[in-house]
PDB file of C-alpha atoms in Angstrom:
ATOM      1  CA  MET A   1     -50.031 -13.746 109.873  1.00 47.00           C
ATOM      2  CA  TYR A   2     -47.584 -11.864 112.134  1.00 47.00           C
ATOM      3  CA  VAL A   3     -44.077 -13.267 112.119  1.00 51.00           C
ATOM      4  CA  ASP A   4     -41.778 -12.149 114.913  1.00 50.00           C
ATOM      5  CA  ASN A   5     -38.452 -10.808 113.754  1.00 48.00           C
ATOM      6  CA  ASN A   6     -35.569 -10.141 116.143  1.00 48.00           C
ATOM      7  CA  SER A   7     -33.347  -8.245 113.721  1.00 44.00           C
ATOM      8  CA  GLN A   8     -33.150  -4.600 114.801  1.00 57.00           C
ATOM      9  CA  SER A   9     -32.272  -3.528 111.262  1.00 85.00           C
ATOM     10  CA  PHE A  10     -35.225  -5.174 109.543  1.00 93.00           C
ATOM     11  CA  LYS A  11     -37.625  -2.730 107.876  1.00 93.00           C
ATOM     12  CA  SER A  12     -41.244  -2.988 106.787  1.00 93.00           C
ATOM     13  CA  ALA A  13     -44.017  -0.849 105.371  1.00 92.00           C
ATOM     14  CA  PHE A  14     -47.613  -0.973 104.175  1.00 90.00           C
ATOM     15  CA  ILE A  15     -47.895   0.711 100.777  1.00 91.00           C
ATOM     16  CA  ALA A  16     -51.234   1.601  99.158  1.00 89.00           C
ATOM     17  CA  LEU A  17     -51.292   1.831  95.368  1.00 89.00           C
ATOM     18  CA  ALA A  18     -53.938   4.351  94.325  1.00 87.00           C
ATOM     19  CA  GLY A  19     -55.046   6.113  91.184  1.00 88.00           C
ATOM     20  CA  ARG A  20     -57.633   6.204  88.440  1.00 85.00           C
ATOM     21  CA  PRO A  21     -58.785   2.951  86.837  1.00 81.00           C
ATOM     22  CA  ASN A  22     -56.164   1.485  84.496  1.00 81.00           C
ATOM     23  CA  SER A  23     -53.409   3.789  85.753  1.00 87.00           C
ATOM     24  CA  GLY A  24     -50.984   0.892  86.262  1.00 88.00           C
ATOM     25  CA  LYS A  25     -51.392   0.027  89.947  1.00 86.00           C
ATOM     26  CA  SER A  26     -51.662  -3.729  89.430  1.00 84.00           C
ATOM     27  CA  THR A  27     -48.904  -3.696  86.816  1.00 88.00           C
ATOM     28  CA  LEU A  28     -46.446  -1.990  89.159  1.00 92.00           C
ATOM     29  CA  MET A  29     -47.212  -4.375  92.022  1.00 87.00           C
ATOM     30  CA  ASN A  30     -46.829  -7.400  89.764  1.00 85.00           C
ATOM     31  CA  THR A  31     -43.552  -6.017  88.363  1.00 91.00           C
ATOM     32  CA  VAL A  32     -42.097  -5.541  91.850  1.00 92.00           C
ATOM     33  CA  LEU A  33     -43.248  -8.989  92.961  1.00 85.00           C
ATOM     34  CA  GLN A  34     -42.323 -10.537  89.587  1.00 82.00           C
ATOM     35  CA  GLU A  35     -45.577 -12.474  89.854  1.00 72.00           C
ATOM     36  CA  GLN A  36     -49.091 -11.821  88.584  1.00 61.00           C
ATOM     37  CA  ILE A  37     -51.026 -11.414  91.809  1.00 61.00           C
ATOM     38  CA  SER A  38     -53.534  -8.804  90.658  1.00 54.00           C
ATOM     39  CA  ILE A  39     -55.543  -8.691  87.451  1.00 51.00           C
ATOM     40  CA  VAL A  40     -53.882  -6.814  84.594  1.00 48.00           C
ATOM     41  CA  THR A  41     -55.723  -6.091  81.334  1.00 45.00           C
ATOM     42  CA  SER A  42     -55.998  -3.123  79.001  1.00 44.00           C
ATOM     43  CA  LEU A  43     -59.512  -2.447  80.256  1.00 45.00           C
ATOM     44  CA  PRO A  44     -60.123   0.024  83.109  1.00 43.00           C
ATOM     45  CA  GLN A  45     -61.519  -0.937  86.499  1.00 46.00           C
ATOM     46  CA  THR A  46     -60.350  -4.557  86.542  1.00 46.00           C
ATOM     47  CA  THR A  47     -59.172  -4.633  90.171  1.00 45.00           C
ATOM     48  CA  ARG A  48     -62.236  -5.036  92.374  1.00 46.00           C
ATOM     49  CA  ARG A  49     -60.665  -5.843  95.736  1.00 55.00           C
ATOM     50  CA  ASN A  50     -57.919  -4.412  97.907  1.00 61.00           C
ATOM     51  CA  ILE A  51     -55.563  -7.281  97.088  1.00 69.00           C
ATOM     52  CA  ARG A  52     -52.345  -7.369  99.071  1.00 76.00           C
ATOM     53  CA  GLY A  53     -49.050  -8.366  97.505  1.00 82.00           C
ATOM     54  CA  ILE A  54     -46.030  -9.096  99.696  1.00 86.00           C
ATOM     55  CA  TYR A  55     -42.432  -8.354  98.727  1.00 90.00           C
ATOM     56  CA  THR A  56     -39.795  -9.755 101.084  1.00 90.00           C
ATOM     57  CA  THR A  57     -35.997  -9.623 101.097  1.00 91.00           C
ATOM     58  CA  GLU A  58     -33.450 -10.295 103.842  1.00 91.00           C
ATOM     59  CA  GLU A  59     -33.590  -6.621 104.816  1.00 92.00           C
ATOM     60  CA  MET A  60     -37.236  -5.642 104.429  1.00 92.00           C
ATOM     61  CA  GLN A  61     -40.854  -6.539 103.763  1.00 92.00           C
ATOM     62  CA  LEU A  62     -43.278  -4.401 101.774  1.00 92.00           C
ATOM     63  CA  VAL A  63     -47.000  -5.120 101.912  1.00 88.00           C
ATOM     64  CA  PHE A  64     -48.749  -3.648  98.875  1.00 88.00           C
ATOM     65  CA  ILE A  65     -52.452  -2.825  98.921  1.00 84.00           C
ATOM     66  CA  ASP A  66     -53.652  -2.753  95.308  1.00 78.00           C
ATOM     67  CA  THR A  67     -56.855  -0.723  95.490  1.00 74.00           C
ATOM     68  CA  PRO A  68     -59.702  -0.524  92.959  1.00 68.00           C
ATOM     69  CA  GLY A  69     -59.415   2.471  90.645  1.00 54.00           C
ATOM     70  CA  ILE A  70     -60.821   5.612  92.256  1.00 56.00           C
ATOM     71  CA  HIS A  71     -63.752   6.899  90.226  1.00 44.00           C
ATOM     72  CA  LYS A  72     -67.437   7.716  90.485  1.00 53.00           C
ATOM     73  CA  GLY A  73     -69.768   5.278  88.744  1.00 51.00           C
ATOM     74  CA  LYS A  74     -73.513   5.004  88.345  1.00 51.00           C
ATOM     75  CA  HIS A  75     -73.981   1.630  90.065  1.00 46.00           C
ATOM     76  CA  THR A  76     -74.156   0.660  93.744  1.00 46.00           C
ATOM     77  CA  PHE A  77     -71.243  -1.663  92.992  1.00 47.00           C
ATOM     78  CA  ASN A  78     -69.117   1.297  91.818  1.00 49.00           C
ATOM     79  CA  GLU A  79     -69.909   3.146  95.038  1.00 55.00           C
ATOM     80  CA  GLN A  80     -68.877   0.068  97.008  1.00 54.00           C
ATOM     81  CA  MET A  81     -65.528  -0.085  95.192  1.00 52.00           C
ATOM     82  CA  LEU A  82     -64.924   3.634  95.745  1.00 51.00           C
ATOM     83  CA  THR A  83     -65.562   3.147  99.460  1.00 54.00           C
ATOM     84  CA  GLU A  84     -63.163   0.190  99.498  1.00 52.00           C
ATOM     85  CA  ALA A  85     -60.446   2.154  97.735  1.00 48.00           C
ATOM     86  CA  THR A  86     -60.697   5.256  99.908  1.00 54.00           C
ATOM     87  CA  SER A  87     -60.908   3.188 103.101  1.00 57.00           C
ATOM     88  CA  ALA A  88     -57.549   1.620 102.216  1.00 53.00           C
ATOM     89  CA  LEU A  89     -56.040   5.103 101.968  1.00 60.00           C
ATOM     90  CA  SER A  90     -57.363   6.120 105.359  1.00 57.00           C
ATOM     91  CA  ALA A  91     -56.068   2.920 106.978  1.00 58.00           C
ATOM     92  CA  ASP A  92     -52.736   2.749 108.754  1.00 73.00           C
ATOM     93  CA  VAL A  93     -50.496   2.808 105.677  1.00 83.00           C
ATOM     94  CA  ASP A  94     -46.947   4.103 105.631  1.00 89.00           C
ATOM     95  CA  LEU A  95     -47.057   5.344 102.053  1.00 92.00           C
ATOM     96  CA  ILE A  96     -49.566   6.060  99.293  1.00 91.00           C
ATOM     97  CA  CYS A  97     -48.192   5.630  95.783  1.00 93.00           C
ATOM     98  CA  TYR A  98     -50.318   7.884  93.620  1.00 94.00           C
ATOM     99  CA  MET A  99     -50.243   6.378  90.119  1.00 93.00           C
ATOM    100  CA  VAL A 100     -50.764   9.099  87.501  1.00 94.00           C
ATOM    101  CA  ASP A 101     -51.352   7.944  83.918  1.00 93.00           C
ATOM    102  CA  LEU A 102     -49.427  10.244  81.563  1.00 95.00           C
ATOM    103  CA  SER A 103     -51.068   8.740  78.467  1.00 93.00           C
ATOM    104  CA  ARG A 104     -54.501  10.241  79.248  1.00 90.00           C
ATOM    105  CA  GLU A 105     -55.884  13.690  79.850  1.00 90.00           C
ATOM    106  CA  PHE A 106     -56.593  14.844  83.403  1.00 90.00           C
ATOM    107  CA  GLY A 107     -60.300  15.356  83.931  1.00 85.00           C
ATOM    108  CA  ASP A 108     -62.930  15.164  86.635  1.00 84.00           C
ATOM    109  CA  GLU A 109     -61.970  11.583  87.457  1.00 83.00           C
ATOM    110  CA  GLU A 110     -58.411  12.689  88.244  1.00 89.00           C
ATOM    111  CA  SER A 111     -59.793  15.464  90.431  1.00 88.00           C
ATOM    112  CA  VAL A 112     -61.770  12.928  92.487  1.00 84.00           C
ATOM    113  CA  CYS A 113     -58.652  10.806  92.840  1.00 85.00           C
ATOM    114  CA  ALA A 114     -56.353  13.702  93.737  1.00 89.00           C
ATOM    115  CA  SER A 115     -58.793  14.968  96.351  1.00 85.00           C
ATOM    116  CA  ALA A 116     -59.061  11.529  98.002  1.00 83.00           C
ATOM    117  CA  ILE A 117     -55.290  11.109  98.144  1.00 87.00           C
ATOM    118  CA  ALA A 118     -54.521  14.647  99.317  1.00 84.00           C
ATOM    119  CA  GLY A 119     -57.047  14.244 102.112  1.00 79.00           C
ATOM    120  CA  ALA A 120     -55.812  10.856 103.306  1.00 79.00           C
ATOM    121  CA  GLY A 121     -53.154  12.292 105.592  1.00 77.00           C
ATOM    122  CA  ALA A 122     -50.433   9.783 104.686  1.00 82.00           C
ATOM    123  CA  SER A 123     -47.056  10.225 103.007  1.00 89.00           C
ATOM    124  CA  VAL A 124     -47.367  10.275  99.211  1.00 92.00           C
ATOM    125  CA  LEU A 125     -45.024   9.264  96.408  1.00 96.00           C
ATOM    126  CA  ILE A 126     -46.280  10.351  92.982  1.00 96.00           C
ATOM    127  CA  VAL A 127     -45.582   7.708  90.346  1.00 96.00           C
ATOM    128  CA  PHE A 128     -45.975   9.208  86.882  1.00 97.00           C
ATOM    129  CA  ASN A 129     -46.628   6.102  84.817  1.00 95.00           C
ATOM    130  CA  LYS A 130     -46.798   5.205  81.113  1.00 94.00           C
ATOM    131  CA  ALA A 131     -44.090   7.695  80.213  1.00 93.00           C
ATOM    132  CA  ASP A 132     -43.376   5.508  77.179  1.00 93.00           C
ATOM    133  CA  ARG A 133     -46.863   6.254  75.824  1.00 91.00           C
ATOM    134  CA  CYS A 134     -46.513  10.027  76.102  1.00 89.00           C
ATOM    135  CA  SER A 135     -44.729  12.142  73.465  1.00 90.00           C
ATOM    136  CA  ASP A 136     -43.660  14.778  76.014  1.00 94.00           C
ATOM    137  CA  PRO A 137     -43.899  13.308  79.531  1.00 94.00           C
ATOM    138  CA  ASP A 138     -42.181  16.242  81.258  1.00 95.00           C
ATOM    139  CA  SER A 139     -44.691  18.690  79.811  1.00 95.00           C
ATOM    140  CA  LYS A 140     -47.539  16.403  80.892  1.00 95.00           C
ATOM    141  CA  ILE A 141     -46.106  16.242  84.418  1.00 96.00           C
ATOM    142  CA  ASN A 142     -45.969  20.034  84.562  1.00 95.00           C
ATOM    143  CA  SER A 143     -49.577  20.141  83.401  1.00 95.00           C
ATOM    144  CA  PHE A 144     -50.584  17.800  86.227  1.00 96.00           C
ATOM    145  CA  LEU A 145     -48.737  19.850  88.840  1.00 95.00           C
ATOM    146  CA  SER A 146     -50.297  23.065  87.536  1.00 95.00           C
ATOM    147  CA  ARG A 147     -53.761  21.547  87.813  1.00 95.00           C
ATOM    148  CA  PHE A 148     -53.058  20.039  91.246  1.00 95.00           C
ATOM    149  CA  PRO A 149     -50.535  22.389  92.905  1.00 95.00           C
ATOM    150  CA  GLU A 150     -51.003  20.671  96.282  1.00 93.00           C
ATOM    151  CA  PHE A 151     -48.712  17.913  94.975  1.00 94.00           C
ATOM    152  CA  LYS A 152     -45.855  20.153  93.774  1.00 92.00           C
ATOM    153  CA  ASN A 153     -43.616  19.423  96.758  1.00 91.00           C
ATOM    154  CA  TYR A 154     -44.257  15.695  96.883  1.00 93.00           C
ATOM    155  CA  PRO A 155     -41.494  13.284  95.822  1.00 95.00           C
ATOM    156  CA  GLN A 156     -42.068  11.850  92.372  1.00 95.00           C
ATOM    157  CA  ILE A 157     -40.724   9.336  89.852  1.00 97.00           C
ATOM    158  CA  LYS A 158     -41.358   8.799  86.152  1.00 96.00           C
ATOM    159  CA  ILE A 159     -41.622   5.196  84.946  1.00 96.00           C
ATOM    160  CA  SER A 160     -43.238   2.679  82.666  1.00 95.00           C
ATOM    161  CA  ALA A 161     -44.572   0.048  85.061  1.00 92.00           C
ATOM    162  CA  VAL A 162     -44.380  -2.719  82.462  1.00 91.00           C
ATOM    163  CA  ASP A 163     -40.594  -2.240  82.226  1.00 94.00           C
ATOM    164  CA  PRO A 164     -38.719  -4.507  84.692  1.00 92.00           C
ATOM    165  CA  LYS A 165     -36.283  -1.635  85.302  1.00 94.00           C
ATOM    166  CA  SER A 166     -39.084   0.289  87.015  1.00 94.00           C
ATOM    167  CA  LYS A 167     -38.805  -2.093  89.969  1.00 94.00           C
ATOM    168  CA  LYS A 168     -35.449  -0.629  91.068  1.00 95.00           C
ATOM    169  CA  VAL A 169     -36.560   2.954  90.362  1.00 96.00           C
ATOM    170  CA  PHE A 170     -39.630   2.448  92.513  1.00 95.00           C
ATOM    171  CA  LEU A 171     -37.848   0.661  95.368  1.00 95.00           C
ATOM    172  CA  ASP A 172     -35.137   3.326  95.488  1.00 95.00           C
ATOM    173  CA  ALA A 173     -37.760   6.070  95.722  1.00 95.00           C
ATOM    174  CA  ALA A 174     -39.871   4.206  98.290  1.00 94.00           C
ATOM    175  CA  SER A 175     -36.883   3.362 100.507  1.00 92.00           C
ATOM    176  CA  THR A 176     -37.096   6.771 102.201  1.00 90.00           C
ATOM    177  CA  PHE A 177     -40.481   5.812 103.634  1.00 91.00           C
ATOM    178  CA  ILE A 178     -39.533   2.323 104.814  1.00 92.00           C
ATOM    179  CA  LYS A 179     -38.746   2.379 108.518  1.00 91.00           C
ATOM    180  CA  GLU A 180     -37.563  -0.199 111.020  1.00 92.00           C
ATOM    181  CA  GLY A 181     -40.370  -2.653 111.675  1.00 91.00           C
ATOM    182  CA  PRO A 182     -41.424  -6.291 112.034  1.00 91.00           C
ATOM    183  CA  LYS A 183     -41.915  -8.992 109.443  1.00 88.00           C
ATOM    184  CA  PHE A 184     -45.683  -9.450 109.094  1.00 87.00           C
ATOM    185  CA  PHE A 185     -45.723 -12.467 106.753  1.00 82.00           C
ATOM    186  CA  ASP A 186     -43.609 -15.550 106.052  1.00 81.00           C
ATOM    187  CA  ASP A 187     -40.721 -15.187 103.610  1.00 82.00           C
ATOM    188  CA  ASP A 188     -42.472 -17.192 100.885  1.00 75.00           C
ATOM    189  CA  SER A 189     -45.812 -15.361 101.115  1.00 77.00           C
ATOM    190  CA  LEU A 190     -46.762 -13.435  97.973  1.00 76.00           C
ATOM    191  CA  THR A 191     -50.273 -12.396  98.979  1.00 74.00           C
ATOM    192  CA  ASP A 192     -52.695 -12.623 101.875  1.00 61.00           C
ATOM    193  CA  ALA A 193     -55.605 -13.210  99.497  1.00 64.00           C
ATOM    194  CA  ASN A 194     -56.983 -16.728  99.841  1.00 72.00           C
ATOM    195  CA  MET A 195     -57.260 -19.121  96.921  1.00 81.00           C
ATOM    196  CA  ARG A 196     -61.005 -18.570  96.570  1.00 82.00           C
ATOM    197  CA  THR A 197     -60.351 -14.872  95.962  1.00 80.00           C
ATOM    198  CA  LEU A 198     -57.481 -15.524  93.548  1.00 82.00           C
ATOM    199  CA  ALA A 199     -59.420 -18.163  91.627  1.00 88.00           C
ATOM    200  CA  ALA A 200     -62.359 -15.759  91.218  1.00 88.00           C
ATOM    201  CA  GLU A 201     -60.030 -13.021  89.993  1.00 84.00           C
ATOM    202  CA  ILE A 202     -58.327 -15.353  87.507  1.00 87.00           C
ATOM    203  CA  ILE A 203     -61.637 -16.591  86.074  1.00 91.00           C
ATOM    204  CA  ARG A 204     -62.923 -13.012  85.789  1.00 86.00           C
ATOM    205  CA  LYS A 205     -59.733 -11.967  84.058  1.00 84.00           C
ATOM    206  CA  GLN A 206     -60.210 -14.684  81.461  1.00 88.00           C
ATOM    207  CA  VAL A 207     -63.790 -13.531  80.895  1.00 89.00           C
ATOM    208  CA  ILE A 208     -62.481  -9.997  80.351  1.00 84.00           C
ATOM    209  CA  LEU A 209     -59.714 -11.114  77.992  1.00 84.00           C
ATOM    210  CA  ASN A 210     -62.034 -13.287  75.937  1.00 86.00           C
ATOM    211  CA  THR A 211     -65.049 -10.972  75.719  1.00 83.00           C
ATOM    212  CA  ARG A 212     -63.185  -7.634  75.706  1.00 72.00           C
ATOM    213  CA  GLU A 213     -65.584  -4.670  76.040  1.00 63.00           C
ATOM    214  CA  GLU A 214     -68.798  -6.611  75.473  1.00 63.00           C
ATOM    215  CA  VAL A 215     -69.598  -7.779  79.025  1.00 66.00           C
ATOM    216  CA  PRO A 216     -66.650  -7.501  81.484  1.00 58.00           C
ATOM    217  CA  HIS A 217     -68.042  -4.981  83.953  1.00 71.00           C
ATOM    218  CA  ALA A 218     -71.359  -6.832  84.095  1.00 75.00           C
ATOM    219  CA  VAL A 219     -69.575  -9.994  85.252  1.00 83.00           C
ATOM    220  CA  PHE A 220     -69.175 -11.199  88.810  1.00 85.00           C
ATOM    221  CA  VAL A 221     -67.467 -14.503  89.629  1.00 88.00           C
ATOM    222  CA  GLU A 222     -68.612 -16.445  92.685  1.00 89.00           C
ATOM    223  CA  ILE A 223     -66.628 -19.420  93.975  1.00 88.00           C
ATOM    224  CA  GLU A 224     -69.302 -21.793  95.216  1.00 89.00           C
ATOM    225  CA  SER A 225     -66.894 -24.520  96.299  1.00 88.00           C
ATOM    226  CA  TYR A 226     -63.115 -24.838  96.619  1.00 87.00           C
ATOM    227  CA  LYS A 227     -61.769 -28.166  97.842  1.00 88.00           C
ATOM    228  CA  GLU A 228     -58.171 -29.310  98.141  1.00 84.00           C
ATOM    229  CA  THR A 229     -57.780 -33.100  97.829  1.00 83.00           C
ATOM    230  CA  ASP A 230     -54.900 -35.542  97.505  1.00 84.00           C
ATOM    231  CA  THR A 231     -55.378 -35.567  93.722  1.00 88.00           C
ATOM    232  CA  GLY A 232     -55.701 -31.803  93.208  1.00 89.00           C
ATOM    233  CA  HIS A 233     -57.959 -28.808  93.683  1.00 90.00           C
ATOM    234  CA  LYS A 234     -61.644 -28.970  92.760  1.00 92.00           C
ATOM    235  CA  ILE A 235     -63.375 -25.670  92.068  1.00 92.00           C
ATOM    236  CA  ILE A 236     -67.011 -24.915  91.283  1.00 93.00           C
ATOM    237  CA  ALA A 237     -67.622 -21.339  90.141  1.00 93.00           C
ATOM    238  CA  SER A 238     -70.567 -19.296  88.914  1.00 92.00           C
ATOM    239  CA  ILE A 239     -70.205 -16.436  86.467  1.00 91.00           C
ATOM    240  CA  HIS A 240     -72.993 -13.935  87.137  1.00 91.00           C
ATOM    241  CA  VAL A 241     -74.126 -11.762  84.210  1.00 88.00           C
ATOM    242  CA  GLU A 242     -77.092  -9.406  83.967  1.00 88.00           C
ATOM    243  CA  THR A 243     -78.821 -10.361  80.708  1.00 89.00           C
ATOM    244  CA  ASP A 244     -79.537 -13.285  78.354  1.00 90.00           C
ATOM    245  CA  GLY A 245     -77.433 -11.567  75.710  1.00 89.00           C
ATOM    246  CA  GLN A 246     -74.412 -11.365  77.997  1.00 89.00           C
ATOM    247  CA  LYS A 247     -74.815 -15.041  78.865  1.00 91.00           C
ATOM    248  CA  ALA A 248     -74.849 -15.930  75.165  1.00 92.00           C
ATOM    249  CA  ILE A 249     -71.665 -13.940  74.595  1.00 90.00           C
ATOM    250  CA  VAL A 250     -69.831 -15.671  77.450  1.00 92.00           C
ATOM    251  CA  ILE A 251     -70.958 -19.095  76.249  1.00 93.00           C
ATOM    252  CA  GLY A 252     -69.972 -18.426  72.649  1.00 91.00           C
ATOM    253  CA  LYS A 253     -70.868 -20.395  69.544  1.00 91.00           C
ATOM    254  CA  ARG A 254     -71.618 -23.987  70.572  1.00 91.00           C
ATOM    255  CA  GLY A 255     -70.016 -23.328  73.953  1.00 92.00           C
ATOM    256  CA  SER A 256     -66.606 -22.570  72.452  1.00 93.00           C
ATOM    257  CA  LEU A 257     -65.883 -19.393  74.416  1.00 93.00           C
ATOM    258  CA  ILE A 258     -66.790 -20.661  77.875  1.00 94.00           C
ATOM    259  CA  GLU A 259     -64.631 -23.748  77.228  1.00 95.00           C
ATOM    260  CA  LYS A 260     -61.698 -21.482  76.336  1.00 95.00           C
ATOM    261  CA  ILE A 261     -62.309 -19.353  79.441  1.00 94.00           C
ATOM    262  CA  LYS A 262     -62.333 -22.486  81.610  1.00 94.00           C
ATOM    263  CA  LYS A 263     -59.215 -23.900  79.959  1.00 94.00           C
ATOM    264  CA  ASP A 264     -57.200 -20.681  80.272  1.00 93.00           C
ATOM    265  CA  ALA A 265     -58.318 -20.083  83.872  1.00 93.00           C
ATOM    266  CA  ARG A 266     -57.578 -23.674  84.881  1.00 93.00           C
ATOM    267  CA  LYS A 267     -54.048 -23.477  83.449  1.00 92.00           C
ATOM    268  CA  GLU A 268     -53.357 -20.221  85.296  1.00 87.00           C
ATOM    269  CA  ILE A 269     -54.672 -21.579  88.593  1.00 88.00           C
ATOM    270  CA  GLU A 270     -52.661 -24.775  88.147  1.00 89.00           C
ATOM    271  CA  ALA A 271     -49.492 -22.730  87.644  1.00 84.00           C
ATOM    272  CA  LEU A 272     -50.252 -20.917  90.892  1.00 78.00           C
ATOM    273  CA  VAL A 273     -51.057 -23.944  93.070  1.00 81.00           C
ATOM    274  CA  GLU A 274     -48.666 -26.332  91.279  1.00 82.00           C
ATOM    275  CA  THR A 275     -51.147 -29.200  91.194  1.00 89.00           C
ATOM    276  CA  ARG A 276     -53.987 -30.482  89.047  1.00 93.00           C
ATOM    277  CA  VAL A 277     -57.149 -28.362  89.008  1.00 93.00           C
ATOM    278  CA  THR A 278     -60.679 -29.457  88.097  1.00 93.00           C
ATOM    279  CA  LEU A 279     -62.784 -26.426  87.227  1.00 95.00           C
ATOM    280  CA  THR A 280     -66.550 -26.470  86.810  1.00 95.00           C
ATOM    281  CA  VAL A 281     -68.212 -23.234  85.716  1.00 93.00           C
ATOM    282  CA  HIS A 282     -71.893 -22.283  85.649  1.00 93.00           C
ATOM    283  CA  ILE A 283     -73.290 -19.123  84.088  1.00 92.00           C
ATOM    284  CA  LYS A 284     -76.134 -17.456  85.973  1.00 90.00           C
ATOM    285  CA  ILE A 285     -78.300 -14.497  85.015  1.00 90.00           C
ATOM    286  CA  THR A 286     -78.567 -12.163  87.998  1.00 88.00           C
ATOM    287  CA  PRO A 287     -80.410  -9.089  86.686  1.00 86.00           C
ATOM    288  CA  ASN A 288     -79.028  -5.704  87.747  1.00 78.00           C
ATOM    289  CA  TRP A 289     -76.641  -7.289  90.289  1.00 76.00           C
ATOM    290  CA  ARG A 290     -74.462  -4.167  90.293  1.00 71.00           C
ATOM    291  CA  ASN A 291     -77.321  -2.274  91.974  1.00 73.00           C
ATOM    292  CA  ASP A 292     -78.485  -5.152  94.170  1.00 67.00           C
ATOM    293  CA  GLY A 293     -77.257  -4.330  97.669  1.00 69.00           C
ATOM    294  CA  ALA A 294     -78.389  -7.666  99.118  1.00 69.00           C
ATOM    295  CA  PHE A 295     -76.502  -9.590  96.419  1.00 62.00           C
ATOM    296  CA  LEU A 296     -73.353  -7.496  96.871  1.00 66.00           C
ATOM    297  CA  ARG A 297     -73.415  -7.981 100.637  1.00 67.00           C
ATOM    298  CA  SER A 298     -73.847 -11.743 100.225  1.00 63.00           C
ATOM    299  CA  MET A 299     -70.789 -11.893  97.987  1.00 60.00           C
ATOM    300  CA  GLN A 300     -68.465 -10.166 100.474  1.00 57.00           C
TER     301      GLN A 300
END
């Protein structure tokens, strides 16, 4: 929602957070906002949508676009996410924050990411992240710049996105790119994602946290119904998996795991909406959904 602002000194910017899966994009956005808007887990490729987070002060408003990790996968769904991520970079953004994970080696996946960002045509701030997990971060940075010399003259910062102090470091570095502009959202807006989207992301996060590496990327959460009433919010969701075995894992022994997933998700949603939430969850087997174009289109 556009909000008119008469102050000539007010500044605003659209900032795309880009990088390989699990490079810290969601963590940095959540640290700046001091809220958990986007999914954060230790597993790669947990952000599946270009979720926007909104940071507003009396002087400025930053609209963050947290993109899916840029990589090439073997499923139609992976191709769809790559398209979504790169389309966000080619949109009218004021700054791309290229998140580079210093704790991992730079391989073909980094090359795909670097190529997409270098070709986007927008201003770039390189955010070397996870410096705390690297024994010699400066040497690793030099290695990155040697491999990708096109980024040598770009501004850069070195942070650990989980550290609250990184908020100031990032905002100071980004301030150069923030120009005079309007206020696009209300002061109290934290995201432009609707509650159906956030509820689906929260439920999926709880599936990931509770099943770890056994089924997370084969899981899709569909919100079948979301109703706000005088007594609270009523949500009906379906967790789509691809096989009987994955369904059994999500259910758990005597239904214990799905009950924990529901309980944890409900508590997190309640904290977000500040009212009582009734959550009903079904588990559906949708074979090979990640390669089912008709299914993926119906879920958009």
